[in-house]
XYZ file of C-alpha atoms in Angstrom:
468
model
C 17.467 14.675 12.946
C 15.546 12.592 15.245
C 11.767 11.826 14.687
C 10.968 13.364 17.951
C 13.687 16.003 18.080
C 11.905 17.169 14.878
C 8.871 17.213 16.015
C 9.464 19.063 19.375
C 11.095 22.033 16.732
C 8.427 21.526 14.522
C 5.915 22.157 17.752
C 8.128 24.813 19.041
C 8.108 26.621 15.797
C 4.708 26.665 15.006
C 3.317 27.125 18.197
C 5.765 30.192 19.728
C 4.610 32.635 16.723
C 1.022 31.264 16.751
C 0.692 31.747 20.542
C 2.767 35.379 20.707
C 0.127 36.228 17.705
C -3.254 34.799 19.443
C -2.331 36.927 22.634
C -1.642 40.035 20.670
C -4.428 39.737 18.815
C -6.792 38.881 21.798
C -4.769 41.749 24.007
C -5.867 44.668 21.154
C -9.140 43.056 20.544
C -9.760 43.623 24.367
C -8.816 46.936 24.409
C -10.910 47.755 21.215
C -13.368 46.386 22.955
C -13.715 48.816 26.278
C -12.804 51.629 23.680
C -16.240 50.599 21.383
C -18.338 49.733 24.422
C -17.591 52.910 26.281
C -17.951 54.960 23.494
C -21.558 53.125 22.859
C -22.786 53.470 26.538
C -21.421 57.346 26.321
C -23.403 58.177 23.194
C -26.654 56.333 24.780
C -26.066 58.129 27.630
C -26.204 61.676 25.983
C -28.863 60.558 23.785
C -30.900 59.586 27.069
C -30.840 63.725 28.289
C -26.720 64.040 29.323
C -26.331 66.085 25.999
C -29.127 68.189 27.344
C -27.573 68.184 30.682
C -24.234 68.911 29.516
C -25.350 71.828 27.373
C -27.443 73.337 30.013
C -24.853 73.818 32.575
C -22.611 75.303 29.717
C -25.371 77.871 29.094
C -25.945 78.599 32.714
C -22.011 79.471 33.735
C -22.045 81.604 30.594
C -24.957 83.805 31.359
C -23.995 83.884 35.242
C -20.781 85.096 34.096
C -21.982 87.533 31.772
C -24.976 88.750 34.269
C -23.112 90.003 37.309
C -19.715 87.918 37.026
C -18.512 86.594 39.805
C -15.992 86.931 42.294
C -13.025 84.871 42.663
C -13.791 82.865 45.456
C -17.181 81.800 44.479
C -15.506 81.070 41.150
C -13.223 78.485 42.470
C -15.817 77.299 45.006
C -17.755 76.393 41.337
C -15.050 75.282 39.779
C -14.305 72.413 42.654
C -18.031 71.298 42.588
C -17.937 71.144 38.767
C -14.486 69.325 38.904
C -15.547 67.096 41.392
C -18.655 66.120 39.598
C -16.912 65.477 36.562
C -13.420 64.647 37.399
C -13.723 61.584 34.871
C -15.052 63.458 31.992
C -15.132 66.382 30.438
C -16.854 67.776 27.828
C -15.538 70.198 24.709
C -17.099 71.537 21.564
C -15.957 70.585 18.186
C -12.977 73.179 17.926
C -11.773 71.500 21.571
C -12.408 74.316 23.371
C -13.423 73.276 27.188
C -17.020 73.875 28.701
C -15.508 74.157 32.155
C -12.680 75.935 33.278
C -11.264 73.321 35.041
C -10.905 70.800 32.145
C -7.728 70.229 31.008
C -7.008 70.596 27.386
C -7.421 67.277 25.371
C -3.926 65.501 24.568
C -2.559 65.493 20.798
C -2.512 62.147 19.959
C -6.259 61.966 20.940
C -7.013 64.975 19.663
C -5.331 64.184 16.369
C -7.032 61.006 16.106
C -10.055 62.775 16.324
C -9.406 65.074 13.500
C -8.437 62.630 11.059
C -12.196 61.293 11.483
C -11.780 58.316 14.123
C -15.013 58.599 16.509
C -13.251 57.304 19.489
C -9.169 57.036 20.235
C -7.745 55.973 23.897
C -4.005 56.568 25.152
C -3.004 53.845 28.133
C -0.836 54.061 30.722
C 0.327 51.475 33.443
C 0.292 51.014 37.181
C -2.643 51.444 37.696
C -3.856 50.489 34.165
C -5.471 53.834 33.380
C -6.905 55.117 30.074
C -7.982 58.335 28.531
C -11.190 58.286 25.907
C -11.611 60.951 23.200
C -15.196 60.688 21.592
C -16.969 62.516 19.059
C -20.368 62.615 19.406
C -22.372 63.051 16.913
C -23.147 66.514 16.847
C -22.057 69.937 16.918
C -22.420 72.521 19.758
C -20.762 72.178 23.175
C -20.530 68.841 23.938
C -19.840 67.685 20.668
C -16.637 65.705 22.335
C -16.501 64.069 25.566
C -13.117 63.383 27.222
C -13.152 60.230 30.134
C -10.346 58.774 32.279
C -11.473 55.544 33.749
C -9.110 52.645 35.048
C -9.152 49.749 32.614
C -8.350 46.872 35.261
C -4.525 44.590 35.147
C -5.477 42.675 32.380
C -6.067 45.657 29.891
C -2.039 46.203 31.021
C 1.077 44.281 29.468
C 1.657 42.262 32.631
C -1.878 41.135 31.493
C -0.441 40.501 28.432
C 2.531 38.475 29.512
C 0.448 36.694 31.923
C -1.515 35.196 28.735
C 1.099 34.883 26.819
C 2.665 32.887 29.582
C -0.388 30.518 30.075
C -0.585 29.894 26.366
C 3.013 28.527 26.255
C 2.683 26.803 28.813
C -0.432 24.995 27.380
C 1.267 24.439 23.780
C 4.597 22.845 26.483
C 1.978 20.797 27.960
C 0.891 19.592 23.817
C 4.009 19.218 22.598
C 5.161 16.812 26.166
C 1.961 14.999 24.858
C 2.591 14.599 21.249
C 6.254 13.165 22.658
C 4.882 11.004 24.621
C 2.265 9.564 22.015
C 4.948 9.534 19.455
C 6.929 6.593 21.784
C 5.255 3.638 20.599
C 5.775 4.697 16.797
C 9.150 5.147 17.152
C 9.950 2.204 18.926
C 8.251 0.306 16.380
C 9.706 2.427 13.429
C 13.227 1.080 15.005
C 11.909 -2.284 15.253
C 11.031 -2.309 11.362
C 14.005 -0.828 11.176
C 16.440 -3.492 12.628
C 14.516 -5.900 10.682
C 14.600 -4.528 7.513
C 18.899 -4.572 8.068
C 18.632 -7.803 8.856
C 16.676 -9.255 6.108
C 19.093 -7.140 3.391
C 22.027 -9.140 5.526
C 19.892 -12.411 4.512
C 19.604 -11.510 0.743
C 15.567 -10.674 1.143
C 15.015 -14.272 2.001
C 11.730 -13.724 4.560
C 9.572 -11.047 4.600
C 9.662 -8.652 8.226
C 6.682 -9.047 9.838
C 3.390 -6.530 9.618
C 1.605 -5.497 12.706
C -1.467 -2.975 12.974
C -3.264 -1.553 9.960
C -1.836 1.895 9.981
C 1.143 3.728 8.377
C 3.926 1.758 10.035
C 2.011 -1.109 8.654
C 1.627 -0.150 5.244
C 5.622 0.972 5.227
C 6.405 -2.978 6.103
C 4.246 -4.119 3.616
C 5.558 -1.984 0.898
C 9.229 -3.303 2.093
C 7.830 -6.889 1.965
C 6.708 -5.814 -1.713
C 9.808 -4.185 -2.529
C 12.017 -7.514 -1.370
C 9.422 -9.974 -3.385
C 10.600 -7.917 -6.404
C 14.286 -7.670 -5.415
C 14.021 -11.787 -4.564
C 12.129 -12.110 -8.676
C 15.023 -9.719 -10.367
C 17.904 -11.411 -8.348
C 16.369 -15.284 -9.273
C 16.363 -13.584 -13.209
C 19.814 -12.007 -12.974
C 20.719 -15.700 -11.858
C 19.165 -17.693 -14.246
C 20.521 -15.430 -16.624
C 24.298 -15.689 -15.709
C 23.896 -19.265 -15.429
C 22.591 -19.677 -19.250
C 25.594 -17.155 -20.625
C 28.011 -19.560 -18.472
C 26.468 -22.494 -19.909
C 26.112 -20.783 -22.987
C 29.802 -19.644 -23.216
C 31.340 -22.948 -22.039
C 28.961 -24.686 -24.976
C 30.292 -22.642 -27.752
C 33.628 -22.135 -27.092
C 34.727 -25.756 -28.699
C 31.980 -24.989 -31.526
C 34.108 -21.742 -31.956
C 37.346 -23.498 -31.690
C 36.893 -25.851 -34.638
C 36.150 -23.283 -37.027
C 39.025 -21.109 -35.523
C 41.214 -24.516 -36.184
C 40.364 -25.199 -39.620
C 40.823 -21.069 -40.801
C 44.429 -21.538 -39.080
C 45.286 -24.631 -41.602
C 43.795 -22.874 -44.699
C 45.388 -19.680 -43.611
C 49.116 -22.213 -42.718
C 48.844 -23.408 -46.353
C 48.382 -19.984 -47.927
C 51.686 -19.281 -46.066
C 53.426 -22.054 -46.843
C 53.075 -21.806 -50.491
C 53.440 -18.429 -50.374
C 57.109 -18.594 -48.714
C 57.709 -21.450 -51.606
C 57.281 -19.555 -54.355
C 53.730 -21.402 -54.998
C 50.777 -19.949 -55.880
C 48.005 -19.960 -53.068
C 45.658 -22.387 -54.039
C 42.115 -21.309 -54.457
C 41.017 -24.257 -51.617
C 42.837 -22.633 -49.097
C 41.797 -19.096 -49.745
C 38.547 -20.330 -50.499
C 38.333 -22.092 -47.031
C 39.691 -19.396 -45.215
C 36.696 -17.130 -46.469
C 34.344 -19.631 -45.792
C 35.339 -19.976 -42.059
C 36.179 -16.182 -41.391
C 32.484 -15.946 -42.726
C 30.877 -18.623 -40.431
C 32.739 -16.960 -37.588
C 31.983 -13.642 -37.979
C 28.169 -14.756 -38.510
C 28.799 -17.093 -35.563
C 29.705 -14.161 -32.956
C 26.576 -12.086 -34.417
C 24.238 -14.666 -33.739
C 25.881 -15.063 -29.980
C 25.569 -11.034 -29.790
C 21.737 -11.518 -31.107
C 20.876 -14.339 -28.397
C 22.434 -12.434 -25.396
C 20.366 -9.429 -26.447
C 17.128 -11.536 -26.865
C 18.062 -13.758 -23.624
C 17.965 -10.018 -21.979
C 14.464 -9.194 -22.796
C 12.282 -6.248 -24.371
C 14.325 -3.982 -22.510
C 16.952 -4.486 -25.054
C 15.329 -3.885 -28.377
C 15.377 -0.817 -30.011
C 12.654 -0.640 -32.209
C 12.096 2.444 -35.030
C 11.360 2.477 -38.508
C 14.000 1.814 -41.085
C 13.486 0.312 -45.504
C 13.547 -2.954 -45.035
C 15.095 -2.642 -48.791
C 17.987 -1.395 -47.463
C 18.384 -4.142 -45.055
C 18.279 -6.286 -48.115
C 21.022 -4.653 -49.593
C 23.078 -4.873 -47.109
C 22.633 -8.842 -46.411
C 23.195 -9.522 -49.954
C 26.072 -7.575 -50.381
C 27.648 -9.111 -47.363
C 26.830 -12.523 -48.301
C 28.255 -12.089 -52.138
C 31.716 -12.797 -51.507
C 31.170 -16.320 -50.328
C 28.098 -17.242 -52.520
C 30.875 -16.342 -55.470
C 33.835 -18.889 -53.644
C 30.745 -21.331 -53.512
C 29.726 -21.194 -56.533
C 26.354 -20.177 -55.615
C 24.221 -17.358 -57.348
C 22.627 -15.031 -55.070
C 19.698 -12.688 -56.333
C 17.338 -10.467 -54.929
C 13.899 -8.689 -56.075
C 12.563 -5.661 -53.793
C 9.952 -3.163 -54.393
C 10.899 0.402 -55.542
C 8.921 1.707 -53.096
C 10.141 1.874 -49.696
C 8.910 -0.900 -47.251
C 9.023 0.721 -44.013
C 9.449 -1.850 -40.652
C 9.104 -0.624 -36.951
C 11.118 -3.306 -35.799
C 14.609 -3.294 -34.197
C 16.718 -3.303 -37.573
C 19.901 -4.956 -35.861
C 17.916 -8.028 -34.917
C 16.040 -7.921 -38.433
C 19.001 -8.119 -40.524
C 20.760 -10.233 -38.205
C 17.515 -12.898 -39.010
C 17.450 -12.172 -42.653
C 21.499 -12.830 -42.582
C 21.050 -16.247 -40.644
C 18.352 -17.255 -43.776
C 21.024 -16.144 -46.238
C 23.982 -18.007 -44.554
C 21.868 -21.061 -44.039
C 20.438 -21.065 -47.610
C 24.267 -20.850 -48.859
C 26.212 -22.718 -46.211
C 23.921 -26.174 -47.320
C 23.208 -25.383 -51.343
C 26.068 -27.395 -53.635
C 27.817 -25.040 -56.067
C 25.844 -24.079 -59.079
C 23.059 -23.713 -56.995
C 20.523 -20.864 -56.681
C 19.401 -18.586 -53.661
C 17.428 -15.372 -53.842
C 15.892 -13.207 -51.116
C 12.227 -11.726 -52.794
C 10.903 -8.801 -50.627
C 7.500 -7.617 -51.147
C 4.777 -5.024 -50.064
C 1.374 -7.038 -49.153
C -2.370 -5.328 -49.637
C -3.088 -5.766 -46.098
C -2.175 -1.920 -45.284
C 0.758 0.063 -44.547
C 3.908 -1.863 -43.490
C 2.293 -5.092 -44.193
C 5.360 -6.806 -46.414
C 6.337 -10.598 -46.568
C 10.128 -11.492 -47.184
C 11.025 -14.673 -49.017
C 14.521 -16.653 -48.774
C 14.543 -19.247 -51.511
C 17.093 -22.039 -52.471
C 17.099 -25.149 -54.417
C 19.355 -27.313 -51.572
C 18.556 -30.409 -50.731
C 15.770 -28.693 -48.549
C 14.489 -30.421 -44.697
C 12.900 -33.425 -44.136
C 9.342 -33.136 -43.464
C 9.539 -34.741 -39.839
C 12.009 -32.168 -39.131
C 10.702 -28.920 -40.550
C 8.850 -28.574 -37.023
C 11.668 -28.390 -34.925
C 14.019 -26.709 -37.176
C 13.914 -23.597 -35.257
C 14.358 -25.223 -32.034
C 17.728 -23.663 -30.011
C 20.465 -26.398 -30.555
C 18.417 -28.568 -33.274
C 20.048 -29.836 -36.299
C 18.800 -31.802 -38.841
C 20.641 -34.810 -39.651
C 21.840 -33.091 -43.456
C 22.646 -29.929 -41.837
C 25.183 -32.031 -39.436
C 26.731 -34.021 -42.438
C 27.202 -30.926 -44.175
C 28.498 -28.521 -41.602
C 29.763 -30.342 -38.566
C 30.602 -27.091 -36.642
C 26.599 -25.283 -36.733
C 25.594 -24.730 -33.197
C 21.701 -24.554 -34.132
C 21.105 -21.086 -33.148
C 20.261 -19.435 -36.444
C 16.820 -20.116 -37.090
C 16.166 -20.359 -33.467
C 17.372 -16.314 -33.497
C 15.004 -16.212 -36.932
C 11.649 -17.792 -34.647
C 12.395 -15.237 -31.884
C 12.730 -12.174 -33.700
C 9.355 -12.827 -35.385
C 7.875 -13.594 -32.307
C 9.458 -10.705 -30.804
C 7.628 -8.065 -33.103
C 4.701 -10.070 -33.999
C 5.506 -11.646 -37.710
C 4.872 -14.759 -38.770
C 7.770 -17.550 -39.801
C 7.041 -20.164 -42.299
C 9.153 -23.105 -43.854
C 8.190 -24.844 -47.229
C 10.552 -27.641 -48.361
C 8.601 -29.583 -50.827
C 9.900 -33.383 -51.342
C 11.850 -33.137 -54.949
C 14.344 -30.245 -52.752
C 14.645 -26.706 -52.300
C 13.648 -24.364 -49.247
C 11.633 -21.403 -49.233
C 11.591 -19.514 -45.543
C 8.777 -17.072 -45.336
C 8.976 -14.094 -42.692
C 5.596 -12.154 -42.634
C 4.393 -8.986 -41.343
């Protein structure tokens, strides 16, 4: 629905049932009105020597009647000069019974009203506009109610009424052709906004629509304006984003490749031998572990830099025992630390360690240390992973990741967690590392607040150092 077609219903609506009630209300206030002042003036009236009046010519036509009567024409001849001088009103006592003669006996609904303890009640009638007055005065005797016709004028009447009614509609007509007409500026401006709004979603939110004015129309352009800044900031992210992942995806996939390659020969040896009635050397089962390993670590770390490339929106943090996150790296990491050669120990607390930290990116970390620590030890070396709970209050801990490799320059051990660095050993030794291990390690300690440490002292050895 329209803006204005709405708000002529909306003005119909409100003002039909608002008018039809004003009128009412102002028709029966009217007519309560004569009703309350008549019966006011009436009562002063009496009180100002009519009651006395009234009650004296009741007395006197009772004793003339009962002192020589009288005849029947000098009883109507009374009767027409008492009806003439009160044609309009009539008087009864408390039980309704008539003073004169000639009044006429009191209707039921006014009577009625008057019985159930209402003072004054009126019955109307139309062309002329005429009403009849029951009042009960206060007091007994006589005149204790007073009965008056008087005409009430056309406006007490319901052509009155309609005549109102009619001049109030036509005033709220008259309002609601206004409120139209003030509305026209709006609107066109609403469908300027409008158009431009279309046209700068057709134009990828390049330019802001222009503001004009300082009211509500205003405001709603400069919350667009807002809302396309924003749009223009998420779509530049979403961008950069799918840019890195290509880059990031067309980077990797020869890393990923090589690997792939050498598993394939170890695995084409096996096979070999296998159909020859050989036995499968230990090299080539050996190597194939080694590689499946590096892969399957290698697609972990790509899922762990995607999800930290996302943002905070994408960690899950709650609290998990970081010993069992121990367990789990070590256990995963025994099989090749055995084809290496390599022993792999671990010391944790027996009480729990608790971590609010996303536990998926942890152990991802703590496995990049372990892999790192065994992928560039010689066989018969060492590593061990030492977890610990630290005084500094509840789920302060420090993790350790120890080896006795050849260890990291000291020019190096700065940019070691750099994304893509590689130390000149790391490249003799494994060729295929893309350099996003410890880089992952850095940013999931940055990411909940730890601390990352390296220590590589000159005679060998590494110790990495993650710290609540």
């Amino acid at each position: 629905m329209k803006l204005r077609t709405r708000l002529l219903v909306t003005v119909v609506g409100i003002a039909v049932p608002v008018v039809v009630g004003l009128a009412l209300f102002a028709f029966g206030a009217r007519r309560r009105g004569l009703v309350e002042s008549t019966y006011e003036a009436t009562v002063q009236h009496m009180e100002a020597g009519g009651r006395e009046r009234c009650e004296a010519r009741s007395q006197r036509r009772e004793e003339r009647v009962e002192r020589r009567g009288l005849r029947g024409r000098e009883r109507r001849s009374r009767r027409a000069r008492r009806a003439r001088f009160s044609r309009d009103r009539h008087a009864y006592d408390e039980r309704f019974a008539p003073t004169s003669p000639d009044a006429p006996p009191v209707p039921t609904a006014l009577r009625e009203a008057i019985e159930s303890g209402e003072v004054a009640a009126a019955t109307w009638t139309e062309d002329p506009v005429h009403v009849t007055l029951a009042m009960r005065m206060p007091w007994d005797g006589p005149c204790a109610v007073l009965v008056i016709e008087r005409d009430a004028g056309p406006m007490l009447g319901w052509r009155g009424l309609l005549q109102v009614v009619g001049l109030s509609a036509l005033v709220a007509a008259l309002t609601a052709l206004a409120a139209l007409f003030a509305l026209g500026p709006v609107v066109r401006r609403l469908r300027l906004l409008t158009e431009a709004v279309r046209a700068r979603a057709k134009e990828g939110y390049g330019d802001d629509v222009p503001v004009q004015g300082k009211d509500e129309v205003a405001e709603l352009a400069a919350a667009f304006n807002d809302a396309s800044a924003e749009i223009r900031e998420r779509l530049r992210d979403l961008s950069a984003r799918d840019e890195a992942m290509t880059r990031l995806l067309a980077s990797t996939t020869h890393d990923i490749m090589v690997p792939l390659t050498v598993l394939q020969g170890h695995l084409s040896d096996a096979w070999s031998a296998a159909r020859a009635g050989r036995p499968v050397g230990e090299a080539s089962l050996g190597g194939a572990l080694e590689e499946a390993h590096y892969l399957g670590n290698l697609m972990r770390n790509l899922s762990a830099a995607a999800r930290m490339d996302a943002g905070e929106a994408m960690l899950t943090r709650h609290d998990f025992d970081l010993r069992d996150v121990v367990e789990r790296v070590i256990a995963r990491h025994r099989p090749i630390a055995t084809e290496r050669k390599i022993t792999l120990e671990r010391a944790v607390p027996e009480e729990p360690v608790i971590a609010h930290a996303d536990s998926t990116l942890v152990e991802q970390a703590l496995s990049n240390l372990v892999s790192n620590a065994l992928r560039y030890n010689d066989p018969g070396g060492n590593v061990a992973v030492v977890l610990d709970l630290l005084p500094e209050g509840e789920g302060a801990f420090e993790v350790r990741v120890m080896d006795d490799g050849p260890g990291i320059p000291e020019e190096e051990l700065e940019r070691v967690a750099e994304r893509r660095f590689r130390g000149g050993e790391a490249r003799k030794r494994s060729p295929t590392g893309l350099g996003l291990g410890l880089h992952i390690v850095r940013d999931v300690a940055e990411r909940h607040g730890w601390s990352l440490a390296f220590d590589s002292p000159e005679g060998g050895g590494l110790t990495v150092t993650l710290r609540s």
